[in-house]
Coordinates of C-alpha atoms in Angstrom, one line a residue:
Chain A
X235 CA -14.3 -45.8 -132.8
X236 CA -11.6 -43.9 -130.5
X237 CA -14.6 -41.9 -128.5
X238 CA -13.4 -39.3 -126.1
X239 CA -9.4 -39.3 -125.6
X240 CA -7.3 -37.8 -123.5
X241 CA -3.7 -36.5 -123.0
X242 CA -1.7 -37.5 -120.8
X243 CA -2.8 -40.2 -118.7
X244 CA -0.7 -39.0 -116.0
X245 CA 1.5 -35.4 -114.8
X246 CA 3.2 -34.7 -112.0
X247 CA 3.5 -30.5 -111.6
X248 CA 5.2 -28.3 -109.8
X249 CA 3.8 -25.6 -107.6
X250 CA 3.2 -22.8 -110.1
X251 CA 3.6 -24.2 -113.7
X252 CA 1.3 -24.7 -116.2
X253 CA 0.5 -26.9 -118.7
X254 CA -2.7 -27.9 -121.2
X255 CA -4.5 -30.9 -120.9
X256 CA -5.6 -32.4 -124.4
X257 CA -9.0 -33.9 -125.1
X258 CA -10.3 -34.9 -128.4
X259 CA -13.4 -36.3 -129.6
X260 CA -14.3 -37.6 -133.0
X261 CA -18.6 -38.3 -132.5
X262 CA -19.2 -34.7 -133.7
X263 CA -20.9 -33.7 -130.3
X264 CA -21.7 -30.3 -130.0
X265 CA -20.8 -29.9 -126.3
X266 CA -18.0 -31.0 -124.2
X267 CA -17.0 -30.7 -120.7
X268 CA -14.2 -30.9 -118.3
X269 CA -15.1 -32.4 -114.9
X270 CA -12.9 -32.8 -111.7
X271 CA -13.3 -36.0 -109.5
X272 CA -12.0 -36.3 -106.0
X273 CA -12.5 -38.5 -103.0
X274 CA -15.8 -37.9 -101.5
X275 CA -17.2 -35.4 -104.1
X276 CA -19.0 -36.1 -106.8
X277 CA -18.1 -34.7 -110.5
X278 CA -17.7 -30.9 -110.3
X279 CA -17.8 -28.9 -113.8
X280 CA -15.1 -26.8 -114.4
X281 CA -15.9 -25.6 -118.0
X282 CA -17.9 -26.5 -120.8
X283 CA -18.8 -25.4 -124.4
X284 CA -21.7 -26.2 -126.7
X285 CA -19.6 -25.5 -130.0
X286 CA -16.8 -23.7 -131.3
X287 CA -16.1 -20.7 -130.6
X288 CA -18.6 -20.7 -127.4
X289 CA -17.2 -21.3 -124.1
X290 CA -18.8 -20.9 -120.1
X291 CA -17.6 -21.6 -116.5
X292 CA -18.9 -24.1 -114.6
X293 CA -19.2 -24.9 -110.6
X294 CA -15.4 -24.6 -110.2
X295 CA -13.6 -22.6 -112.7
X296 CA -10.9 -20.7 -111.1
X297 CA -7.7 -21.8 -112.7
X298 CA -8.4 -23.4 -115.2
X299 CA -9.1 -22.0 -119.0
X300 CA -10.6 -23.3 -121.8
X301 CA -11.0 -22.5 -125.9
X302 CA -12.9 -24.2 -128.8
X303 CA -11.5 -23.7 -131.9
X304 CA -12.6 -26.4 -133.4
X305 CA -15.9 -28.8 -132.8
X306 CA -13.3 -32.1 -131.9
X307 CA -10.4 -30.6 -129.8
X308 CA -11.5 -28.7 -126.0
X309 CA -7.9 -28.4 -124.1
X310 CA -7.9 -27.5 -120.4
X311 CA -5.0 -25.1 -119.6
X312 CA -4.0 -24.5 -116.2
X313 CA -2.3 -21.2 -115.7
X314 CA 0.1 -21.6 -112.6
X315 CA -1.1 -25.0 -110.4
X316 CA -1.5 -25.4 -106.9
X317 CA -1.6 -28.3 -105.1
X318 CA -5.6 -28.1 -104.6
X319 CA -5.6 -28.4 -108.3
X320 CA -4.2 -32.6 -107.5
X321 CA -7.0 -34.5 -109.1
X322 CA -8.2 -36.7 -111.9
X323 CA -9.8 -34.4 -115.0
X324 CA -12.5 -36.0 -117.1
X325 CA -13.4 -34.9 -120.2
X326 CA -17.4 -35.5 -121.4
X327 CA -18.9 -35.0 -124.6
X328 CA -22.8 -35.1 -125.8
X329 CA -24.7 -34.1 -128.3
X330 CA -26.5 -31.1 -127.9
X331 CA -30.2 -32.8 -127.5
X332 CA -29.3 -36.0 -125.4
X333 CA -28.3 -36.0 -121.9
X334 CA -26.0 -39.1 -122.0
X335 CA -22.3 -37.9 -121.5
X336 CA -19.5 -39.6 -122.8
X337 CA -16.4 -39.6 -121.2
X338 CA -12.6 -40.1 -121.8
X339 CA -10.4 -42.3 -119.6
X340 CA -9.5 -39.4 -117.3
X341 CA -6.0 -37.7 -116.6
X342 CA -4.4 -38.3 -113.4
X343 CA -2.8 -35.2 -112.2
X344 CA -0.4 -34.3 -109.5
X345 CA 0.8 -31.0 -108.0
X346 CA 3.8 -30.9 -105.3
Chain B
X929 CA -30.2 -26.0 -103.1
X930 CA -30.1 -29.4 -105.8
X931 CA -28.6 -32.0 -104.4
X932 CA -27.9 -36.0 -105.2
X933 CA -27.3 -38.2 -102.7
X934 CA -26.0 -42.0 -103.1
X935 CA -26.4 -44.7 -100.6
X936 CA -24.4 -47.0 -99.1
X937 CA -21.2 -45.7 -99.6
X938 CA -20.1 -48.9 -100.4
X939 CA -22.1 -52.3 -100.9
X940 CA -20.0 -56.0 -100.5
X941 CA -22.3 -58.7 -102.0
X942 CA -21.8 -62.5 -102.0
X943 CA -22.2 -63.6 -105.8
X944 CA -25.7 -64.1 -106.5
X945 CA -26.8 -61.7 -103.7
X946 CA -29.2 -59.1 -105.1
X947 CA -29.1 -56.0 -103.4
X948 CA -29.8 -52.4 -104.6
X949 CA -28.3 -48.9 -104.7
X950 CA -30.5 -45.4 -103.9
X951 CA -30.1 -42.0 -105.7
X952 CA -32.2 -39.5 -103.8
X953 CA -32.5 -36.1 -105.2
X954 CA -33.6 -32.6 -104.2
X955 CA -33.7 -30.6 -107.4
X956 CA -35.7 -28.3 -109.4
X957 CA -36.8 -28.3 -113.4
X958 CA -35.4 -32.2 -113.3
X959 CA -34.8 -33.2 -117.2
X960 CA -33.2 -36.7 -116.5
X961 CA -31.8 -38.6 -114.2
X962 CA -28.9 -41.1 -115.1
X963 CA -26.6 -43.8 -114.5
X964 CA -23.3 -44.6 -115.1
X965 CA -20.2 -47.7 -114.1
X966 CA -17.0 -46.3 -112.7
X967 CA -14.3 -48.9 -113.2
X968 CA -11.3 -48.0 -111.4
X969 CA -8.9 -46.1 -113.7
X970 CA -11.4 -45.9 -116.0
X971 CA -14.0 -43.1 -117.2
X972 CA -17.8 -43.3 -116.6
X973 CA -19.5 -45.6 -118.4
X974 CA -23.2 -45.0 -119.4
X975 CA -25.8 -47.5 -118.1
X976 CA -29.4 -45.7 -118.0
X977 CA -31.1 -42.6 -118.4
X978 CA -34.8 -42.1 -116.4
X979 CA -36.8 -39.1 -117.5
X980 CA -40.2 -39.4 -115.6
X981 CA -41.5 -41.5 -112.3
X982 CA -42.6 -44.5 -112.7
X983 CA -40.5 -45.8 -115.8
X984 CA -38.1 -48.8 -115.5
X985 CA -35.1 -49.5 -118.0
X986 CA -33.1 -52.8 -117.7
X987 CA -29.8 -54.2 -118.7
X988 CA -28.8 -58.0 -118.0
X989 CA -28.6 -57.6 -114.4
X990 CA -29.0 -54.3 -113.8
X991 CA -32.4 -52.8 -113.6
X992 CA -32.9 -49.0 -112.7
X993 CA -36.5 -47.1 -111.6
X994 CA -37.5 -43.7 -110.8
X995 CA -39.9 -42.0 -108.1
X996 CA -40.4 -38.3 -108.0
X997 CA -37.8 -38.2 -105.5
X998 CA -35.1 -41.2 -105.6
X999 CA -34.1 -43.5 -108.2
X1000 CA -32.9 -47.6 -107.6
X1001 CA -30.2 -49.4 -109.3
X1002 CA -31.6 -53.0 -108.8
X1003 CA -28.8 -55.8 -109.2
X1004 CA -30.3 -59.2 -110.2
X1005 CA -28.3 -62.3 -108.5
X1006 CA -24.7 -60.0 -109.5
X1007 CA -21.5 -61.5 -110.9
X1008 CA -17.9 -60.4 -109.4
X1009 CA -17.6 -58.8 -112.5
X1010 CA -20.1 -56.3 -111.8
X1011 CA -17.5 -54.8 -109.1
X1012 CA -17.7 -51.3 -109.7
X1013 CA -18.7 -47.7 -108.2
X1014 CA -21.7 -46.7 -109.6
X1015 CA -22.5 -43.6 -110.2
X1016 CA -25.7 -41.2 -110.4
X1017 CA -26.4 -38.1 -112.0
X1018 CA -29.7 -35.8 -112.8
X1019 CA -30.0 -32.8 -115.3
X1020 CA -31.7 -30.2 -113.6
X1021 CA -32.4 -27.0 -115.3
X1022 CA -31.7 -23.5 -113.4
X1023 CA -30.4 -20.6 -113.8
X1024 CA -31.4 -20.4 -117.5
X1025 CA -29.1 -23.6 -118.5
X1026 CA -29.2 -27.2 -117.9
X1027 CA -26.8 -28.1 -115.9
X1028 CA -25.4 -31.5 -114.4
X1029 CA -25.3 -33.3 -110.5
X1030 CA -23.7 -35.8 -109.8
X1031 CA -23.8 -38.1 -106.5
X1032 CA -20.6 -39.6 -105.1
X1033 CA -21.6 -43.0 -106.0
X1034 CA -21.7 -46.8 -104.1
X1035 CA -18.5 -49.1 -104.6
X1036 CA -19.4 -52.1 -105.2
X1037 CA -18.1 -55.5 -104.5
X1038 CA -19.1 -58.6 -105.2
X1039 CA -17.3 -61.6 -103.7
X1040 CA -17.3 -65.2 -105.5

């Protein structure tokens, strides 16, 4: 049972490129989430969605976007990164009456 | 404003050493409170979930309890394997959604 997976592991960006980060689940949870982690801070929300087609911000949104197209696939898009944006993402997924989260094995992500 | 806070930072333990970690809280409308393993590298890993003071859960050496306003992580006589950062969470309801907090979490080492 894969869980919660995401793409790619690790990036390395330049100052003002984009790119998508990929997360997938395959427990047919009807909400997932994309977190931020960094040293001394806890887990911050950035976005989250409680089923297709239904999106919301979170704590710390700016920059980022999200879509739900589908009830397995949330991708993270980052318009034009900054170097504040350096972190590692984690994806989380639940179903919509339990608390427990399920995460992914985070990406590692880099901006210069 | 809600708030979790995790203490120590970090926690070295000889093996067999029992110690435990605190999660105090300062929130409002509190649904759950929760635990989770943070290997390094890794995603976090779901240990416990606590809804109401008073109740215990266990796992092998772990055991977690709730007050009204902190929760314990209880480590029974730990193995080096149990090296981790452990992490806690509560789900708090405000603003008209549930919403997640999460404290920083205690590194843990345990020496053989």
């Amino acid at each position: 049972n894969a869980g919660v997976t995401q793409t790619p592991k690790f990036q390395v960006l330049k100052t003002g490129q984009s790119m998508t980060l990929q997360c997938a689940q395959d427990m047919n949870h009807e909400y997932m989430s994309w977190y931020r982690q960094d040293p001394g801070m806890g887990l911050r929300l950035i976005h989250y969605s409680v089923g297709a087609g239904i999106t919301d911000q979170g704590e710390v949104p700016n920059g980022y976007n999200v879509s739900r197209s589908t009830t397995e696939d949330f991708p993270l898009r980052l318009l034009s990164a900054a170097p504040s944006q350096t972190s590692v993402y984690f994806c989380a997924s639940r179903p919509v009456n339990t608390g427990e989260l399920f995460f992914g094995e985070g990406s590692r992500l880099t901006v210069l | 404003e809600d708030q979790v806070t995790q203490s120590p930072e970090a926690l070295r333990l000889q093996e067999g050493e029992s110690s435990s970690l605190n999660c105090s809280y300062t929130v409002s409308g509190l649904r759950g409170l929760f635990w989770y393993r943070q290997d390094p590298g890794k995603g976090p890993e779901f240990l416990f979930t606590l809804y109401s003071a008073g109740e215990e859960k266990e796992k092998e050496r772990l055991k977690a309890t709730l007050t009204k306003k902190e929760s314990f992580l209880h480590i029974t006589a730990p193995k080096p394997e149990d090296s981790a950062t452990y992490l806690c969470a509560v789900q708090a309801f405000s603003s008209g959604t549930y919403k997640y907090i999460f404290g920083t979490g205690t590194r843990l080492k345990v020496l053989a």
